[in-house]
Structures are given as structure tokens and as C-alpha cells.
PDB file of C-alpha atoms in Angstrom:
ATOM      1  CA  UNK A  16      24.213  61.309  13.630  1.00 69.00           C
ATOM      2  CA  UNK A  17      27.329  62.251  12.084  1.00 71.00           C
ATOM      3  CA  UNK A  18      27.156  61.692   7.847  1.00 89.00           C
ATOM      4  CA  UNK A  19      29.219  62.240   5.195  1.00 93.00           C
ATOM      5  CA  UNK A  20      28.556  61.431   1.725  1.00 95.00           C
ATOM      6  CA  UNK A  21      31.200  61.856  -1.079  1.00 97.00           C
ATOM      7  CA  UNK A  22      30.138  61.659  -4.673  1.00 98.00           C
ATOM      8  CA  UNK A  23      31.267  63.046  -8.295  1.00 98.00           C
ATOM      9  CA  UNK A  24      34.336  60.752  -8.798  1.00 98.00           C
ATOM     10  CA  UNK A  25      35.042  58.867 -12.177  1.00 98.00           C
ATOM     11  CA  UNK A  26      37.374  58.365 -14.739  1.00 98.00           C
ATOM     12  CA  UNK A  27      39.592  61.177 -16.773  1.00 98.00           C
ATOM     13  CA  UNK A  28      42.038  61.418 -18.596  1.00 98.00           C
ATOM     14  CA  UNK A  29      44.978  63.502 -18.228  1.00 98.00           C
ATOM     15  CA  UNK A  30      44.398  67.270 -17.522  1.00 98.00           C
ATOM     16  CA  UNK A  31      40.592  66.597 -16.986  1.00 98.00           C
ATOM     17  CA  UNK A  32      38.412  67.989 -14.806  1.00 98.00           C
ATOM     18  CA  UNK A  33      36.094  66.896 -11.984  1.00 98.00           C
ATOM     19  CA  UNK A  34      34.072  67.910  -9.492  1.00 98.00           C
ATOM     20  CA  UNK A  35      33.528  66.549  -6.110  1.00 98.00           C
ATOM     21  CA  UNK A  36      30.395  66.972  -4.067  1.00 98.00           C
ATOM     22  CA  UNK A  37      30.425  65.922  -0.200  1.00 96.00           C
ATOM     23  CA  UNK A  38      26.758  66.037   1.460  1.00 95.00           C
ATOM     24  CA  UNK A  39      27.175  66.350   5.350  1.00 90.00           C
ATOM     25  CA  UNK A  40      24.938  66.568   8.129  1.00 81.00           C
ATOM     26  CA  UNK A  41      23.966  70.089   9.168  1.00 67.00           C
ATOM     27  CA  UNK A  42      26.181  69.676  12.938  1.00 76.00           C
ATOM     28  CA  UNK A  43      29.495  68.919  11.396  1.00 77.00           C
ATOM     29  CA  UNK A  44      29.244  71.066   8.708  1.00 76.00           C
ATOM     30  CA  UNK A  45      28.442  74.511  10.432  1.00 75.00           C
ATOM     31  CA  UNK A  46      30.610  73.716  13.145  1.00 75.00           C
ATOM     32  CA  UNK A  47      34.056  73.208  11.861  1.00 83.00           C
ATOM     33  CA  UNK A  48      36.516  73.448   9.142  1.00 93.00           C
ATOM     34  CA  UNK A  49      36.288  70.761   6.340  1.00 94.00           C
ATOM     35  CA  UNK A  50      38.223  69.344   4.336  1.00 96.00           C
ATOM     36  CA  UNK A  51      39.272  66.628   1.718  1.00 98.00           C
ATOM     37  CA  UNK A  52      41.539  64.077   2.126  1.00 98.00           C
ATOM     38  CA  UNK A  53      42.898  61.290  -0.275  1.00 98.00           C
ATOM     39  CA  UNK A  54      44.463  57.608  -0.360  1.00 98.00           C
ATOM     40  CA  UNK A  55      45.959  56.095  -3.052  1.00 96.00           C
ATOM     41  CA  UNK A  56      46.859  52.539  -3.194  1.00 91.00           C
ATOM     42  CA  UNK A  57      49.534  51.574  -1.009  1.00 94.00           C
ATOM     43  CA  UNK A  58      49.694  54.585   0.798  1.00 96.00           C
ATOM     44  CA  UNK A  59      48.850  56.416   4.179  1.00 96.00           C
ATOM     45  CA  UNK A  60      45.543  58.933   3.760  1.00 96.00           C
ATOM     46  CA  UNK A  61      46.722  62.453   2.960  1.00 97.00           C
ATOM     47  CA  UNK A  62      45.430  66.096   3.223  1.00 98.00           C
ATOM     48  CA  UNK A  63      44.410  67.600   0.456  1.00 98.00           C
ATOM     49  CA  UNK A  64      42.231  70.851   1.127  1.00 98.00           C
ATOM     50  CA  UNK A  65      40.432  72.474   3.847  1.00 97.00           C
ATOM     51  CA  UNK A  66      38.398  75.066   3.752  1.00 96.00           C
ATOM     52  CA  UNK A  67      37.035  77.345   7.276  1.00 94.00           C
ATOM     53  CA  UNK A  68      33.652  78.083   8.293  1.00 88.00           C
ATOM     54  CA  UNK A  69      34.495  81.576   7.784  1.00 89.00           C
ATOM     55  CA  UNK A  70      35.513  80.387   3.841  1.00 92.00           C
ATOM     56  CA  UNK A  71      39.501  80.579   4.504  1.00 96.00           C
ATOM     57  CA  UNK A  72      41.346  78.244   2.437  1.00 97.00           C
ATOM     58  CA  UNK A  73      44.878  76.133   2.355  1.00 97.00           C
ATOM     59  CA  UNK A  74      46.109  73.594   0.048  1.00 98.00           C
ATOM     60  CA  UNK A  75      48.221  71.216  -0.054  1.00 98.00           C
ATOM     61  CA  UNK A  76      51.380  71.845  -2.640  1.00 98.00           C
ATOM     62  CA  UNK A  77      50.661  68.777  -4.632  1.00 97.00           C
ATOM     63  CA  UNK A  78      47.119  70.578  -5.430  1.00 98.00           C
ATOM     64  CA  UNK A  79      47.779  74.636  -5.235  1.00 98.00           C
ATOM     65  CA  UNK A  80      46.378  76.125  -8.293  1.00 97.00           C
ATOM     66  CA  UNK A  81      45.000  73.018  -9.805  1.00 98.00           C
ATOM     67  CA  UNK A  82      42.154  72.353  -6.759  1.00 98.00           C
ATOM     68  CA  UNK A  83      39.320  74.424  -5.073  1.00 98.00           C
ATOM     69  CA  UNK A  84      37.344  73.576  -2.351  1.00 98.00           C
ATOM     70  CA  UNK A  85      34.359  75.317  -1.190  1.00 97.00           C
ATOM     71  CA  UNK A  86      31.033  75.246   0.590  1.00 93.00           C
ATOM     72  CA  UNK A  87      27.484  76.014   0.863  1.00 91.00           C
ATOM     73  CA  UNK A  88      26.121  75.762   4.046  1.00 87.00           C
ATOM     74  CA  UNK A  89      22.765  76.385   3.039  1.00 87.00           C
ATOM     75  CA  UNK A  90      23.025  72.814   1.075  1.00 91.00           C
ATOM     76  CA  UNK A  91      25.409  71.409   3.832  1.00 91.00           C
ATOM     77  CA  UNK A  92      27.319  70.310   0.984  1.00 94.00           C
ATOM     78  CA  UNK A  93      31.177  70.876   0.689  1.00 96.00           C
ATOM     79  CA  UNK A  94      32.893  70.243  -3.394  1.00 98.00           C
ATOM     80  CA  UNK A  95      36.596  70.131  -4.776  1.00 98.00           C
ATOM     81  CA  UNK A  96      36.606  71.710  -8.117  1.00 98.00           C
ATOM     82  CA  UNK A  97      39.496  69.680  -9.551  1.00 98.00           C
ATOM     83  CA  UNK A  98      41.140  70.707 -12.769  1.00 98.00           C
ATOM     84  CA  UNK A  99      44.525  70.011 -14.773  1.00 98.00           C
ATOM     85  CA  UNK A 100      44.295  66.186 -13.106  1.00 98.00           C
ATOM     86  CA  UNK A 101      47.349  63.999 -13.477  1.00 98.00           C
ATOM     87  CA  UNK A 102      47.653  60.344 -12.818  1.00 97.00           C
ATOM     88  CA  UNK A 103      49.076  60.609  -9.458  1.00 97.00           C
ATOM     89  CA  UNK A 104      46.055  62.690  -8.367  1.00 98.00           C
ATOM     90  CA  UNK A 105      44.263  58.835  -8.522  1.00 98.00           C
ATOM     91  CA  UNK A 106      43.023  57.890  -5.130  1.00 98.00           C
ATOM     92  CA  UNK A 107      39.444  57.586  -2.908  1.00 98.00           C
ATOM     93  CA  UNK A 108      38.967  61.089  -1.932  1.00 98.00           C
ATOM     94  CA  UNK A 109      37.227  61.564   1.282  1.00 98.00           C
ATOM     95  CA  UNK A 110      35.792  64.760   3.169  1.00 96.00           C
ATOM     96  CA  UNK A 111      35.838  64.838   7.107  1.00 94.00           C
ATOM     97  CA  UNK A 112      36.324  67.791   9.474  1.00 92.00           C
ATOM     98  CA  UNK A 113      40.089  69.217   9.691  1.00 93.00           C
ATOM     99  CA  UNK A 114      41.614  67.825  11.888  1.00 92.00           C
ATOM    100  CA  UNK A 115      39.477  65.365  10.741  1.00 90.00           C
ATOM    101  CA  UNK A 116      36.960  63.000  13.187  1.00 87.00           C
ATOM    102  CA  UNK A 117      36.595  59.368  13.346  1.00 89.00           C
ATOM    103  CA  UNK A 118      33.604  59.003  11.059  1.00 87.00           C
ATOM    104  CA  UNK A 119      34.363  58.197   7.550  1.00 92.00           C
ATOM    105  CA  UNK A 120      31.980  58.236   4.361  1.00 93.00           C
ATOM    106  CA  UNK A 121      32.418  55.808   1.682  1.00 96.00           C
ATOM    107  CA  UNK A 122      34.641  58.141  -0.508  1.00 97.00           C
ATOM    108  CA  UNK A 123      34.803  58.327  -3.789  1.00 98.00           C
ATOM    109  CA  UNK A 124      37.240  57.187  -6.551  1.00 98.00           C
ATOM    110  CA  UNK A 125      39.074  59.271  -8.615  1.00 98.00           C
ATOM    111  CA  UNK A 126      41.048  57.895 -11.721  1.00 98.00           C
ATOM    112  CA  UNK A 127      43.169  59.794 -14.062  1.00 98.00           C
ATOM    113  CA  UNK A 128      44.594  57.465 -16.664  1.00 97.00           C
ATOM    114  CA  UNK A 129      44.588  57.443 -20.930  1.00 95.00           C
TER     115      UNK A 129
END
């Protein structure tokens, strides 16, 4: 069965840091690009990162040199190494495949506010 569990959110203030941690079962993980997605209030769910089995990565501009994702897929365990946040960075982040599937975690939230 198909699991993914996001954790690591909180609240920062501006130009904080955090790190996100997304524990998924062994046949997703291994198999396919991941990635992490976002929704803020009000809005549609976004794209944020993904990252290949083979390590590649792409960003999306709102993120470049501010976000890294990567993996280990001896811990089946993909993270978002956040840095320099800013208030509109405040949303549930998710991680699914890319393109992503139909099964969702329980995300976590993310709030950058002083």
C-alpha cells in the first residue's frame, strides 16, 4: 500500500529555515520521480520541486536557490531543505510522485510570519 508521510513543518519567521522530511513506502519511492508540492489558502496545489531517481533536480522559480530537495532511498525518505523563507512560501506542503498519483499524505504546514 501506497504511503506517504510528510513531517518537519512549523512556524518561522522571515528568512528562516526548515526542513521537510517525507517517509514513503519502498514501491513509490524507488520507482519514480518525487516531488513536493504546496497549497496555500485559497489557492489551486502547486509544484514546487522534484527530484529523479537518478538524483536530477528542477525547481520551480518561486523556490530556485532558496529550496533543495533530495533523497535517500536507503531510508525511503525524500526532504526539502528550505532556507531564506518568506511569508508567501506559507502553505501545506505535500510530497507525491511527479506527475504526481492520487494518494495524498496528510501534509504538513508551513508558516512564515513575525
Amino acid at each position: 500500500q501506497v504511503q506517504l508521510v510528510e513531517s518537519g513543518g512549523g512556524l518561522v519567521q522571515p528568512g528562516g529555515s526548515l526542513r521537510l522530511s517525507c517517509a514513503a513506502s519502498g514501491s513509490i519511492l524507488r520507482a519514480n520521480a518525487m516531488a513536493w508540492y504546496r497549497q496555500a489558502p485559497g489557492k489551486q496545489r502547486e509544484f514546487v520541486a522534484r527530484i529523479t531517481s537518478g538524483g536530477m533536480t528542477n525547481y520551480a522559480d518561486s523556490v530556485k536557490g532558496r529550496f533543495t530537495i533530495s533523497r535517500d532511498n536507503a531510508k525511503n525518505t525524500v526532504y526539502l531543505q528550505m532556507n531564506s523563507l518568506k511569508p508567501e512560501d506559507t502553505a501545506v506542503y505535500y510530497c507525491n510522485k511527479f506527475p504526481w498519483g492520487p494518494i495524498w499524505g496528510q501534509g504538513t504546514q508551513v508558516t512564515v510570519s513575525s
